[in-house]
Amino acid sequence: MKAIRTFAVRPVLSEQLAPLDRLATNWRWAWSDETKALFASMDPARWEEVGGNPEQLLGALGQDRLDALSQDADFVARVHAEAERLDAYLRDDRWYQGLEGDKPVHIAYFSPEFGVDGTLPQYSGGLGILAGDHLKSASDLGVPLTGVGLFYRAGYFRQSIGDDGWQRESYPLLDPYGLGLTLLRDADGAPVEIGLDLPAGRHLAARVWVAQIGRVPLLLLDADTPTNPDDLRQVTDRLYGGGGEHRLLQELLLGVGGVRAVRAWCALTGAPSPEVYHTNEGHAGFQGLERMSELIVEAGVSFDQALAQVRASTVFTTHTPVPAGIDRFPRDLVTTYLQSPLFTSLPAEPALDLGLESYPGGDPHVFNMAVLGLHLGQHANGVSLLHGSVSRRMFGSLWPAVDADEVPITSITNGVHAPTWVHPALTALSERAFGDVHIDRHDWRSREVVSDQELWGVRTQMKQELVAEARRRLGAAARSAGNAAVPAWIDEILDPGVLTIGFARRVPTYKRLTLMLRDPERLTRILTDPERPVQLVIGGKSHPADDSGKILIQQLVRFSRDPRVRGRIVFLPDYDISLAKTLYPGCDVWLNNPLRPLEACGTSGMKAALNGVLNLSILDGWWDEWYDGKNGWAIPTADTAASDEERDDAEAAALYDLIEHQLVPRFYERTGGVPVGWLDMVRHTMTDLGKKVTSDRMVRDYVTRLYVPSAVNERALRADDFAQARSLAAFVTRVRSAWGAVSIAHVEGSDATTRASTGETLEIEASVRLDGLSPDDVAVELVYGRTDEDDVIGAERTSVPLQAQGPAVDGVTPYRGSLPLQITGTFGYTVRVVPRHPFLVSPVELGLVTYAG
Ligand SMILES: *Cc1c(COP(=O)(O)O)cnc(C)c1O
């Protein structure tokens, strides 16, 4: 018979072992090799069995084993030493504490998924793992941040592959207690319940699980509570499970419930109210509406004033240029919720307008979460330089009057958490060679410090582990598929001596899982070359509802089962953090071949690079920014091809060429058994990319470029009963209504001729009609720079303010300024008027700009 509910019963820890509790319930263990080794040593076999989770290990160990360990003085001493290290980690000042100047006292970070560890499957791919890495680096840097998300009972699915090559999904239920989460309880010990009033008198309740990620709490809302009727208990059943209203309910719970959970957390722990709210992708956009609603009720401000205040304190990060990655809901569905008592006193109409696609090319019947994010976030960014520029074009229609390169979306390139992603063997090598574990901070180029033999030895060890893991996984898959005997060839797949190329990711079409199969005969020749073979290790999950992705997986799996190649190309099922940690370090080359420019950043290649793996990639995302000719290879993009088919053919051919003519010769060229030229590239990769690709760098960028400015403005607007928020809102209303009449009547320059010499100064006069506005409300700017053949001023331009020369005469205000000529070449200028207010972050963020002529 089947139990209707299961739970973990954990043995009691003796006094000597009591600190194990602290060590197991703080997820800091997930990036501490020492803490993991401590737990593993309690029972190595069990540790493997429970997938390497301390809380589960404690639950699985018998009282006898624990009693024995209590008597083991060495072990007890190690427990206390580790606990002391954890306490110091939580207590000591870190980077943020030394940061000078105003800085936020608390930041709330919202994300629909968090990838903290393989044993906490609350993520589907890059977005979630990035969020997990963000929390870990915030913790390491001492940034006072709180993560906010949902607790999905089945998380994301586990993948297996059938005999037919088709992906199968299963959804094991998670027991949060057994994983090391704790339930948020009030002062009387009762579980805190967050409530949302829904349409038709319904009520959605959620409990809050707390996962302590080092110094950073992560609050996860869980609708599976007895207070809810059965259907509402399913709201947090799965990550990205349903569509439509189910997804909308998840996002309402994440956004609205998330803010309420943060309030409860602050009230119970005494943490200060967050000053900055960062939403990782648009899914949590309702957090802004909830905070506006709060302000309207509690501070008595108007809708526009609340909007000004919330915008100032919101950072919105967009993560994808692929439309399917953005949530869009029917307008009417969202209206139902906006008109319900959910948002206590937020007027529904203007709130709806914040998310509608009511711009040229949009669908005004659609409520778009990215549009909501951009309207509510005065600071917005993409996740690589290229993606920033793609996003400015993609979302440019929200600011129709603004040039694409000025659309107020900046970029901060993603990064990865080095202590999580660097293989322990490499960390140990760093410690031997440099005296500390920070592989990303060292210069690996000197053979005196680290010899080729030593470096290659560690690289080879990592490859051997991957080979063993691949055989183990495929063997286990064959056994669980019911095969009486595991086929003998599985024990011979892959060879640690062979050039190994890895490729694993989610399987949306644009990532082109099967590009490598474009010419199967050529690929077969490459793989089976008798002298210098190549092997491919592949993984990837398709979204359960995406059959086209499953077809790609099937094609690949079928190809890989051909006896001619099966030892050299393997598909490893159930790609997740645990597999990734063996897979990345175990490859020589990491392959990525998306359709440029659809990969916003990509982070798997960064994790590979930190492990001394060379990248072979289309120049997309981060690789477009940091490929330098010596750290790997760029697959040329054929984006001028006549069709998608031709493009794939051309890019696949370029990929084969690179493998045959660049990778293979360099890898197999040996001196004393070591690929010296290859290791030159490895050393360069680790030294140069190490500094750039870490999430420590990323989080520092977010703090200094977005969180600090945002907190400074949020405080200033809030002061004196929201005096500046009121003033900003009044300003916005005034300039919006008057802007139609603003014009530049006339511009006069002292350059009668079109030739000039450097060192000269041109005097510029402009006559500007401001109608109802005053010169204090606007900036009149002279914008100049090099021009192209169409007289367009390029992106490298300068603007200088023109000064108003006295009062308006006949409605015309005279302005004057001078233009220094410093650069040679074809040069042009124009004059423009933009709104001016100390709390605008970008002069064009209101979309109001008037040009001369
Ligand atoms: C890093 C990572 C990803 C994201 O990789 P991309 O290069 O962005 O596709 C996805 N899944 C897992 C398990 C990862 O570790």
PDB file of C-alpha atoms in Angstrom, residues 433-434 438-447 449-450 683-684 686-688 691:
ATOM      1  CA  ALA A 433      50.570  26.600  -6.175  1.00  0.00           C
ATOM      2  CA  PHE A 434      49.302  29.978  -4.995  1.00  0.00           C
ATOM      3  CA  HIS A 438      40.722  31.527  -5.571  1.00  0.00           C
ATOM      4  CA  ILE A 439      41.583  30.051  -8.932  1.00  0.00           C
ATOM      5  CA  ASP A 440      39.912  33.013 -10.633  1.00  0.00           C
ATOM      6  CA  ARG A 441      42.329  35.534  -9.173  1.00  0.00           C
ATOM      7  CA  HIS A 442      45.618  33.976 -10.229  1.00  0.00           C
ATOM      8  CA  ASP A 443      48.038  34.183 -13.092  1.00  0.00           C
ATOM      9  CA  TRP A 444      48.292  30.613 -14.387  1.00  0.00           C
ATOM     10  CA  ARG A 445      50.649  31.400 -17.241  1.00  0.00           C
ATOM     11  CA  SER A 446      53.946  30.652 -15.534  1.00  0.00           C
ATOM     12  CA  ARG A 447      55.259  27.106 -15.913  1.00  0.00           C
ATOM     13  CA  VAL A 449      54.474  28.089 -10.643  1.00  0.00           C
ATOM     14  CA  VAL A 450      52.407  25.297 -12.153  1.00  0.00           C
ATOM     15  CA  ARG A 683      46.474  28.918 -18.945  1.00  0.00           C
ATOM     16  CA  HIS A 684      45.427  32.029 -20.820  1.00  0.00           C
ATOM     17  CA  MET A 686      41.961  30.609 -16.720  1.00  0.00           C
ATOM     18  CA  THR A 687      43.995  33.762 -16.152  1.00  0.00           C
ATOM     19  CA  ASP A 688      42.099  36.155 -18.347  1.00  0.00           C
ATOM     20  CA  LYS A 691      38.715  37.659 -13.526  1.00  0.00           C
TER      21      LYS A 691
END
